[in-house]
mmCIF file of C-alpha atoms in Angstrom:
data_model
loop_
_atom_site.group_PDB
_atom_site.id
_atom_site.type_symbol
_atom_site.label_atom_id
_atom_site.label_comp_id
_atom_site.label_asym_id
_atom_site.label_seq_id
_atom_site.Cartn_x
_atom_site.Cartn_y
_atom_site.Cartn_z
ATOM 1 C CA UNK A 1 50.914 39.827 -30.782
ATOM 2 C CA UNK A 2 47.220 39.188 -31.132
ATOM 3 C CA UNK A 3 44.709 38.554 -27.878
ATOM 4 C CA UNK A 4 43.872 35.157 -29.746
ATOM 5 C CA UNK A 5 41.532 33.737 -32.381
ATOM 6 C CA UNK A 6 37.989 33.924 -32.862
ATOM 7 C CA UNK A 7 35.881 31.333 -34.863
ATOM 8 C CA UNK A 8 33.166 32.825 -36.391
ATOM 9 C CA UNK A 9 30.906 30.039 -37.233
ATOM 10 C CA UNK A 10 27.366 31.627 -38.464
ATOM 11 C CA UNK A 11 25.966 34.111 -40.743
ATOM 12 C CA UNK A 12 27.139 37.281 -38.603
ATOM 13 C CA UNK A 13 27.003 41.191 -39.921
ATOM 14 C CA UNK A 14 30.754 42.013 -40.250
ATOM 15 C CA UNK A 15 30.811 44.622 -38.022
ATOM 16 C CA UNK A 16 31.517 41.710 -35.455
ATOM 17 C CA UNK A 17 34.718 40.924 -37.652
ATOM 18 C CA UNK A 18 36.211 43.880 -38.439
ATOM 19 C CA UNK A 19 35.993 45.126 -34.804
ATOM 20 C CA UNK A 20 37.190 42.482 -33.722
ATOM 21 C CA UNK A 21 40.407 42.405 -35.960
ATOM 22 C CA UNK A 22 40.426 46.000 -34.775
ATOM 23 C CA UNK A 23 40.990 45.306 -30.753
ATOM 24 C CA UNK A 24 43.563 42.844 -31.757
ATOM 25 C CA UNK A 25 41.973 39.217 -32.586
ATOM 26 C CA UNK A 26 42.826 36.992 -35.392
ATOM 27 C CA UNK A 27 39.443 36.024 -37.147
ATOM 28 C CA UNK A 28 38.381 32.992 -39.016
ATOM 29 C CA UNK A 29 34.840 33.658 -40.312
ATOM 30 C CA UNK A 30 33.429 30.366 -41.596
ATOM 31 C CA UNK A 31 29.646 30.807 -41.910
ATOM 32 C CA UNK A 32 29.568 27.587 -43.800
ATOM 33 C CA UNK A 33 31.425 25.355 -41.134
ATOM 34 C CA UNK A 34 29.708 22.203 -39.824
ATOM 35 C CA UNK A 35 29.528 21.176 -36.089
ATOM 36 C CA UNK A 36 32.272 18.513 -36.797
ATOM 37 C CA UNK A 37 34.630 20.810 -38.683
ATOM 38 C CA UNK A 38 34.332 22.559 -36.021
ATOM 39 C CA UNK A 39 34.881 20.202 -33.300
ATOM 40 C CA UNK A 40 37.921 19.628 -34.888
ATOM 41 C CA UNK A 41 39.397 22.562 -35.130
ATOM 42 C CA UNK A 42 37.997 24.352 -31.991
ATOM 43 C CA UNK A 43 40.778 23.800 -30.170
ATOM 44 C CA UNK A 44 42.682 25.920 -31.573
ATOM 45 C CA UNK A 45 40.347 29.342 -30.647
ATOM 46 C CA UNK A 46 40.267 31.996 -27.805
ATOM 47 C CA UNK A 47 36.463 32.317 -28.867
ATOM 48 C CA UNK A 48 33.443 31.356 -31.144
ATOM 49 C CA UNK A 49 30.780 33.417 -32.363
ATOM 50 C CA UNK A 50 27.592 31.445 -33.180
ATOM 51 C CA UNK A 51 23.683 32.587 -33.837
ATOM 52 C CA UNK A 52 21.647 29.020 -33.688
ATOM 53 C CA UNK A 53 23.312 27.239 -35.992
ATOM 54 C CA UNK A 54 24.077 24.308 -33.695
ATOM 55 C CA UNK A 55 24.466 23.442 -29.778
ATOM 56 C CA UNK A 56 27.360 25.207 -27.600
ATOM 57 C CA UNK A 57 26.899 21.950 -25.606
ATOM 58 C CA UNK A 58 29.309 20.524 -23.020
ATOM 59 C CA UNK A 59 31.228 18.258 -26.444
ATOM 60 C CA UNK A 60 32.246 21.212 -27.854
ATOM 61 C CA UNK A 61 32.857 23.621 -24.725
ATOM 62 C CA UNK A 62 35.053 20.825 -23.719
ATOM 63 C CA UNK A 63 37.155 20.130 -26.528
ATOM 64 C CA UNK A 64 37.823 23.762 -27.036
ATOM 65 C CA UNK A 65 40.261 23.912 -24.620
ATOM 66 C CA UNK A 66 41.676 27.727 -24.804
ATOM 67 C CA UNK A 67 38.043 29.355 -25.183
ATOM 68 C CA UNK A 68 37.317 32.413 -23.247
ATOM 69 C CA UNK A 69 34.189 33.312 -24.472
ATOM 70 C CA UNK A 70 31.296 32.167 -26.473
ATOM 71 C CA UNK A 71 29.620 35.072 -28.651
ATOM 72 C CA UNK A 72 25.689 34.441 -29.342
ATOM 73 C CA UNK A 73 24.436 36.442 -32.204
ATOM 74 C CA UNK A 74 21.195 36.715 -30.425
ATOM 75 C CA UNK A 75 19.059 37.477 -27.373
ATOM 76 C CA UNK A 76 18.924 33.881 -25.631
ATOM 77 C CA UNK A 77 21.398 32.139 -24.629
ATOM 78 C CA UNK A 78 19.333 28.306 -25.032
ATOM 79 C CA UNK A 79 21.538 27.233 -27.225
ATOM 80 C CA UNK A 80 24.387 27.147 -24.849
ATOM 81 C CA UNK A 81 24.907 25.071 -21.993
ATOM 82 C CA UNK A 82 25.351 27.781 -19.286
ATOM 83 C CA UNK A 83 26.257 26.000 -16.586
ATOM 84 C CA UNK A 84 29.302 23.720 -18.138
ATOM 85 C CA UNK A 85 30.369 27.377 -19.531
ATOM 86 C CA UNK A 86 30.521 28.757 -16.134
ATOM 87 C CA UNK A 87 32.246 25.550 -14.890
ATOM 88 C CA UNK A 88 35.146 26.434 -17.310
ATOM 89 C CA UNK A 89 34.892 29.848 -16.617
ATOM 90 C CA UNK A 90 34.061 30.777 -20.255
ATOM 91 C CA UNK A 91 32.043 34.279 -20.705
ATOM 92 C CA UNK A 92 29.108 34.077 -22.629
ATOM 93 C CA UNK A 93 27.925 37.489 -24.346
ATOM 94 C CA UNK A 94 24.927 37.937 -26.132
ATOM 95 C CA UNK A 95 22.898 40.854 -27.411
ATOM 96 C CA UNK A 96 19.634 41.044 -26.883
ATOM 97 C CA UNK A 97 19.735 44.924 -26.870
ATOM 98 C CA UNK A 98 20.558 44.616 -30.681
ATOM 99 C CA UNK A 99 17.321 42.918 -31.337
ATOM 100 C CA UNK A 100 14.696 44.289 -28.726
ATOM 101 C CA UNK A 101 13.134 46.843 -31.109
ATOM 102 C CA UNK A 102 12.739 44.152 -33.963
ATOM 103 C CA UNK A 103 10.953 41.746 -31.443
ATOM 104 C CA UNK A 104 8.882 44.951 -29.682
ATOM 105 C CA UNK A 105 8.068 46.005 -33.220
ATOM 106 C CA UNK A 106 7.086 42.577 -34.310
ATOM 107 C CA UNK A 107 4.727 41.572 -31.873
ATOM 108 C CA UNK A 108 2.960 45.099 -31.815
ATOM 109 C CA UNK A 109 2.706 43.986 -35.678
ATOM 110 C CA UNK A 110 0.930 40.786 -34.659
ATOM 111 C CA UNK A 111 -1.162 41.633 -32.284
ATOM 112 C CA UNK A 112 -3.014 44.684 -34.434
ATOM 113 C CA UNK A 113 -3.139 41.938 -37.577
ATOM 114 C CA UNK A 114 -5.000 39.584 -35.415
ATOM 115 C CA UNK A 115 -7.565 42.280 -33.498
ATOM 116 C CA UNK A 116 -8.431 43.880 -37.327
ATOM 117 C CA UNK A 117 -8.611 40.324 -38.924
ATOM 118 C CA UNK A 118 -5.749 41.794 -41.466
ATOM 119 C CA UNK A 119 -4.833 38.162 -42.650
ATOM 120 C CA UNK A 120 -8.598 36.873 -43.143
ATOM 121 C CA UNK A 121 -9.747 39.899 -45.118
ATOM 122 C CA UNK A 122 -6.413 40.502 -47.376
ATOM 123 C CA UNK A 123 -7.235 37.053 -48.674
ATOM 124 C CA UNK A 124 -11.074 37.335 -48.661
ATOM 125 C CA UNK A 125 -10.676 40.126 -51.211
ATOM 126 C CA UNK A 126 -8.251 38.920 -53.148
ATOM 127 C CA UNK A 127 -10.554 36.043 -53.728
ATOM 128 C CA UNK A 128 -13.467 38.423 -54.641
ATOM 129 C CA UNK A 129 -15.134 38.379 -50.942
ATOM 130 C CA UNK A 130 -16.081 41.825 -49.563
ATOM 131 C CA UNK A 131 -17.225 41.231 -46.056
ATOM 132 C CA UNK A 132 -16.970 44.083 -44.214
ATOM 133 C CA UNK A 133 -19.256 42.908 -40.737
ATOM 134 C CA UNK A 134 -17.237 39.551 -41.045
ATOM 135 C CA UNK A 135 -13.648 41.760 -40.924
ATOM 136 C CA UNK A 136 -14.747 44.032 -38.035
ATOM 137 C CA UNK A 137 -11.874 44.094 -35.747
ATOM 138 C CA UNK A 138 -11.318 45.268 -31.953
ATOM 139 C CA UNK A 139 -9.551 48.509 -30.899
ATOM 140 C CA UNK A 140 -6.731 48.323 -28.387
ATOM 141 C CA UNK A 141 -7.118 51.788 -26.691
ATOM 142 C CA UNK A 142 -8.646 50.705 -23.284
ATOM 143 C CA UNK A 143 -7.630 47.010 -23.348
ATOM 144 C CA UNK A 144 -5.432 45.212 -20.732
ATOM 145 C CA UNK A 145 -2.203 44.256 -22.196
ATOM 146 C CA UNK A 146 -0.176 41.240 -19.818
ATOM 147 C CA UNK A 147 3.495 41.145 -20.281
ATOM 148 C CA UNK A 148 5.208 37.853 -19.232
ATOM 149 C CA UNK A 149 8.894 38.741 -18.855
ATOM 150 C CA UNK A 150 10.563 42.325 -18.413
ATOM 151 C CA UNK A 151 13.703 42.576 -19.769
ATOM 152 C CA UNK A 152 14.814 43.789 -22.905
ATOM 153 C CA UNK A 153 11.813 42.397 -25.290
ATOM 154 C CA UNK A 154 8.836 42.878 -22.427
ATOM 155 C CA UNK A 155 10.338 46.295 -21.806
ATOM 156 C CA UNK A 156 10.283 47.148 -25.861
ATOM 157 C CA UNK A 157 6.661 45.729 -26.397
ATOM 158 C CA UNK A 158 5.785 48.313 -23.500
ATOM 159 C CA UNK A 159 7.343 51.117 -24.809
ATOM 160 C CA UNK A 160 5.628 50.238 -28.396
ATOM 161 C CA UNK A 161 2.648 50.597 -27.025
ATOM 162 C CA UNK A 162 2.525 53.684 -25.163
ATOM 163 C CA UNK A 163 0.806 55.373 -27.869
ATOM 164 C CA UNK A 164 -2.065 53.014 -27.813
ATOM 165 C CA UNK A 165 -3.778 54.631 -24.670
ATOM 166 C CA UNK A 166 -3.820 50.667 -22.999
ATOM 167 C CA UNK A 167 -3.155 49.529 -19.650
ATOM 168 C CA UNK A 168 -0.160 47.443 -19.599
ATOM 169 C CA UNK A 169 0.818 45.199 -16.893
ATOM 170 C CA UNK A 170 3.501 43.091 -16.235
ATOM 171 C CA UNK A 171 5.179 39.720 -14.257
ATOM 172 C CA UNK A 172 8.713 38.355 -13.938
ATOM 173 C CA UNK A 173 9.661 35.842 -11.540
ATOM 174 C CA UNK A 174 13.083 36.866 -11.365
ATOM 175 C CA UNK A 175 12.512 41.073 -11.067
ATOM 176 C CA UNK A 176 10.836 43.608 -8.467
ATOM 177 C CA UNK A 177 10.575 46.988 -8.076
ATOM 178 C CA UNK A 178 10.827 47.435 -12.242
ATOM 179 C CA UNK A 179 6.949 49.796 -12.781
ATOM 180 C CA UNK A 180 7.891 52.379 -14.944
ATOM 181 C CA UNK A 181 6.381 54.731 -17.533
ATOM 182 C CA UNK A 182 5.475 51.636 -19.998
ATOM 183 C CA UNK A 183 4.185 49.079 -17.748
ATOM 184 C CA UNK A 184 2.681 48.235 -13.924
ATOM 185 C CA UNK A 185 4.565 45.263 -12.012
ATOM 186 C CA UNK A 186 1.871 42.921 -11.281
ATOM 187 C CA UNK A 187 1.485 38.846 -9.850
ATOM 188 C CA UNK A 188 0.706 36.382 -12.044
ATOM 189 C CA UNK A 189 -2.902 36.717 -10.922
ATOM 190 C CA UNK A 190 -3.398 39.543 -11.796
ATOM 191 C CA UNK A 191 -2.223 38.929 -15.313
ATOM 192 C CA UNK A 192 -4.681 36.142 -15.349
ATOM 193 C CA UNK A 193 -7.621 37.955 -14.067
ATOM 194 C CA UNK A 194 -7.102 41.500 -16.136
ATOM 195 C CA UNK A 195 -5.552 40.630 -19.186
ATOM 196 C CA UNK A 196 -7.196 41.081 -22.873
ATOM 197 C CA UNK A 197 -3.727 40.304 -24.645
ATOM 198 C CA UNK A 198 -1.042 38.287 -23.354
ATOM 199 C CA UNK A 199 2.706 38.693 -24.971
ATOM 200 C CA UNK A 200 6.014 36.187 -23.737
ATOM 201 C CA UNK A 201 8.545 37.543 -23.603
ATOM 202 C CA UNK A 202 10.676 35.114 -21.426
ATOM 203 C CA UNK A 203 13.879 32.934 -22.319
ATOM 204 C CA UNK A 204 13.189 29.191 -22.605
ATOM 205 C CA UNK A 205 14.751 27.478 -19.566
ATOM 206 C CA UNK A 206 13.664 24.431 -17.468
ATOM 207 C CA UNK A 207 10.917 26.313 -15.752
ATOM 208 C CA UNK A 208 9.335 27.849 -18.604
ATOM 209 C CA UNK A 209 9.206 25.165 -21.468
ATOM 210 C CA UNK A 210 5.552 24.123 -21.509
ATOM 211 C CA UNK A 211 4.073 26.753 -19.199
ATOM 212 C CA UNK A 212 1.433 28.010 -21.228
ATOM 213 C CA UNK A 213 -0.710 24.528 -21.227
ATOM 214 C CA UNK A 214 -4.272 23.345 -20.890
ATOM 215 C CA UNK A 215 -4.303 24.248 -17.002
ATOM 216 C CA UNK A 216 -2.558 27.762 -17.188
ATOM 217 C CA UNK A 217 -4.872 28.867 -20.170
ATOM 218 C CA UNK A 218 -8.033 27.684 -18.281
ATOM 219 C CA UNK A 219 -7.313 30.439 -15.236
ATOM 220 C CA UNK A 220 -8.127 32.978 -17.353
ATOM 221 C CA UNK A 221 -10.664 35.364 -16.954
ATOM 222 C CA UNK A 222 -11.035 37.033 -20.172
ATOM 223 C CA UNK A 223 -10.982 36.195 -23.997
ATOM 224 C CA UNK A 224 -7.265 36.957 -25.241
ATOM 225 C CA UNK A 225 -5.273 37.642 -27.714
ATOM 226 C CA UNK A 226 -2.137 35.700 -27.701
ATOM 227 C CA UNK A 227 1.349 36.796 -29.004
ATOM 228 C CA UNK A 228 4.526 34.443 -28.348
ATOM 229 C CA UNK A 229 7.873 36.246 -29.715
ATOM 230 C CA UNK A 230 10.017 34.445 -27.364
ATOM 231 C CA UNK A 231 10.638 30.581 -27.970
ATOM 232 C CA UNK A 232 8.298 28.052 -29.047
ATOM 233 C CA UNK A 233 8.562 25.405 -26.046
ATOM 234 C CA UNK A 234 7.489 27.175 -23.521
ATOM 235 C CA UNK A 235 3.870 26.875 -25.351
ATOM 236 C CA UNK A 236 1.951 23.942 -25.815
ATOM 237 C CA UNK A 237 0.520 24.211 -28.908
ATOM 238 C CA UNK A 238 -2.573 21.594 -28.968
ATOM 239 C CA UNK A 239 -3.174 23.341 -25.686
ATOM 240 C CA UNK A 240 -3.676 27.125 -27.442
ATOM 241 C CA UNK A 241 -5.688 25.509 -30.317
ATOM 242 C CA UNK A 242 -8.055 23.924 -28.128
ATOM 243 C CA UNK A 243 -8.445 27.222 -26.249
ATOM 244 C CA UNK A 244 -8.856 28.626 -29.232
ATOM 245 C CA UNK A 245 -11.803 26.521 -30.223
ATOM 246 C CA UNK A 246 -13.538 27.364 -27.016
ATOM 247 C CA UNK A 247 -13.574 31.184 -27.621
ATOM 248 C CA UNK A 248 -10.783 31.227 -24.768
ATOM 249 C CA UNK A 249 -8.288 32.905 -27.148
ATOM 250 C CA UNK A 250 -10.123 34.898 -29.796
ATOM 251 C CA UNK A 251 -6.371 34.964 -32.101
ATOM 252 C CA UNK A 252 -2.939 33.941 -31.596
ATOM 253 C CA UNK A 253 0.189 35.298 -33.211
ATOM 254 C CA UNK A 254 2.733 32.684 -33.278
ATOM 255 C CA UNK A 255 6.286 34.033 -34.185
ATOM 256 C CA UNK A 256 8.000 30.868 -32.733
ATOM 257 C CA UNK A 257 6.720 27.036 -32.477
ATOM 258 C CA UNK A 258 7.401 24.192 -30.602
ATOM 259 C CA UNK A 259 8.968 22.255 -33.761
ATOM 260 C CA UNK A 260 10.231 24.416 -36.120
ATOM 261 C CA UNK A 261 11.258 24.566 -39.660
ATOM 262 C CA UNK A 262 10.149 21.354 -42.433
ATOM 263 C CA UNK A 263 10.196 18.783 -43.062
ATOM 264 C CA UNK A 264 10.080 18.804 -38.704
ATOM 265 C CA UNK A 265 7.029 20.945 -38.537
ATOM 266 C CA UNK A 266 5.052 19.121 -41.132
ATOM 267 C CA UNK A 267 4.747 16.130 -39.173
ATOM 268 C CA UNK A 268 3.443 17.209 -36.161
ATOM 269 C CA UNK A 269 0.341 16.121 -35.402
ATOM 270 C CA UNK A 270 -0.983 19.774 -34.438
ATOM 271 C CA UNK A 271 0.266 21.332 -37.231
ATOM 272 C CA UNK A 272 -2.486 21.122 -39.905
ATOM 273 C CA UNK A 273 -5.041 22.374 -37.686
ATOM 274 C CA UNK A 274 -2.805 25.526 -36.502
ATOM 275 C CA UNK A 275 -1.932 25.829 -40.861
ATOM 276 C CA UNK A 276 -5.829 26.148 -41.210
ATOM 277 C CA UNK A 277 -6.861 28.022 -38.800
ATOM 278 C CA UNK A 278 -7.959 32.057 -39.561
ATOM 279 C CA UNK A 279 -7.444 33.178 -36.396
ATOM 280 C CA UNK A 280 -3.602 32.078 -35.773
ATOM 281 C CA UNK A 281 -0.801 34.350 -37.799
ATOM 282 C CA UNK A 282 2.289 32.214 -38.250
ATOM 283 C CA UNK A 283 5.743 33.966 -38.595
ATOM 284 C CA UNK A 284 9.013 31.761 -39.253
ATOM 285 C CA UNK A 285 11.189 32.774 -36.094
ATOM 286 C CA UNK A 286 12.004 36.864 -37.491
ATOM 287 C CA UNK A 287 10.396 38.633 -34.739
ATOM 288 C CA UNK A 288 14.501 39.941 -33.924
ATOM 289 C CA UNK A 289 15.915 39.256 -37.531
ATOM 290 C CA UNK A 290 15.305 42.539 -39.237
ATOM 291 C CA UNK A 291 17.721 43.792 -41.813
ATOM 292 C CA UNK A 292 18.809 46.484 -39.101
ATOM 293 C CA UNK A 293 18.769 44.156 -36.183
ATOM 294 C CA UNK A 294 20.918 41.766 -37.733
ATOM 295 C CA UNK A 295 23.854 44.954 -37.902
ATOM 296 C CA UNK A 296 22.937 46.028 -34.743
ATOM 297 C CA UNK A 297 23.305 43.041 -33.176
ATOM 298 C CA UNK A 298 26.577 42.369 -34.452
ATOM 299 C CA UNK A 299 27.590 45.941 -33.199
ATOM 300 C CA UNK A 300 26.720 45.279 -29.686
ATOM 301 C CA UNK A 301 28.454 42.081 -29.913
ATOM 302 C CA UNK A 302 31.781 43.942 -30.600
ATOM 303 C CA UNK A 303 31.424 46.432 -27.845
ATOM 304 C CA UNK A 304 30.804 43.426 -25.092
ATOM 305 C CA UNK A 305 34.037 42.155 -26.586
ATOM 306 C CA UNK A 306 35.767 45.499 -26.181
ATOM 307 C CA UNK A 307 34.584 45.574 -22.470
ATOM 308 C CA UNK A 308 35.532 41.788 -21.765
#
């Protein structure tokens, strides 16, 4: 007798599978499904695996009447609606401990391109320009680091840069009591007034999306450097251009957008000046998709499962 089925409906590592057929589940991996093939057969499944494929919304939650649990493939959970889940007393597991070195990696990554003007000079002399004064970059031993969000990514960003000799600080709402080797707990103030970098790392909810905006970046007291890893609405993107255009933010690694992926992104009406400018690096959404993440993640997955 199995402990039910489990629809695997995205591009997971199959460590997720096999350990699942392993504690006892029937699998049907279908990376190729669509949302209504799976609408119409959801019904039928214990659980679903997804990554961001499509929404977990309150259509599908409902019509899969036996589900137990929704596995995300992931660190967020926006893609879900939380709530109705909860209503219906389905678990939701996710795994942002599979993917917290990627994203602490990945900004670190960003943030040193930007201060050593890595993008701008790689394609200066490649194009026969050897401008050394122009590619002078910044150091960041002795800079301020700000940390929005301390959980899994803001707590891996920290720990990347112990090395660096910089002051890191950090704020979340929803935490106290969490200064440790990596990183001081601070207010919001005093991320605005100390800060020489600031790095998101906080899940997209109806608080955060559009918090960095033209009145949050004018509060600050410094030039930064500005790294988003985390999701792409809680920016507003005009908003960092024109700060960037007043010397307010001196580079900004973007890992995540507000629109992403084209034709979408194309047609924004910000998104020519953000393709032109030499002092934003643009990543398409990999900041936690790295070749060992994307086992890891599926790993973690598996043991949640074992412990549900």
């Amino acid at each position: 007798m199995t402990k039910g089925k489990i629809l695997i409906v995205d591009d997971l590592h199959p460590a997720f599978k096999e350990s699942a057929i392993a504690l006892g589940y029937e699998v049907n991996d279908q990376p190729l499904i669509t949302r209504a093939e799976t609408l119409a057969v959801i019904a039928e499944y214990e659980g679903i695996a997804v990554r961001t494929k499509f929404l977990i919304d309150k259509e599908l939650l409902s019509a899969g009447v036996k589900l137990k649990f929704v596995a995300r493939a992931g660190a967020g959970l926006d893609n879900i609606d939380e709530a109705f889940a909860k209503e219906k007393n389905i678990e939701l597991l996710n795994a942002p401990e599979g993917n917290m070195d990627a994203v602490g990696e990945h900004a670190t990554g960003l943030l040193l391109a930007l201060m050593n003007n890595f993008r701008r000079a790689d394609i200066e002399v490649r194009n026969g320009v050897w401008d050394r004064e122009g590619s002078r970059g910044f150091e960041l031993k002795g800079k301020t680091v700000g940390i929005i969000g301390y959980g899994f990514m803001g707590k891996s960003f920290a720990k990347k840069l112990a090395g660096f000799e910089v002051n890191v600080i950090a704020y979340d709402k929803y935490k106290t009591g969490f200064t440790d080797a990596y990183a001081k707990e601070v207010s919001m103030e005093e991320i605005v007034k100390q800060s020489d970098v600031l790095s998101l790392h906080i899940p997209l909810t109806s608080e955060t999306r559009q918090m960095v905006d033209e009145e949050y970046l004018f509060h600050f007291r410094k030039p930064i450097f500005f790294i988003n890893t985390a999701r792409g609405e809680v920016v507003n993107t005009k908003a960092v251009l024109n700060a960037i255009a007043a010397n307010k933010i001196l580079g900004a690694g973007l890992d995540v957008l507000e629109v992403e992926k084209f034709p979408a992104l194309g047609t924004q009406n910000w998104y020519q000046e953000l393709a032109k400018s030499d002092k934003v690096i643009l990543t398409p959404h990999v900041g936690g998709w790295t070749f060992d993440s994307y086992r890891k993640i599926s790993e973690i997955l598996a043991e949640k499962l074992r412990n549900l």
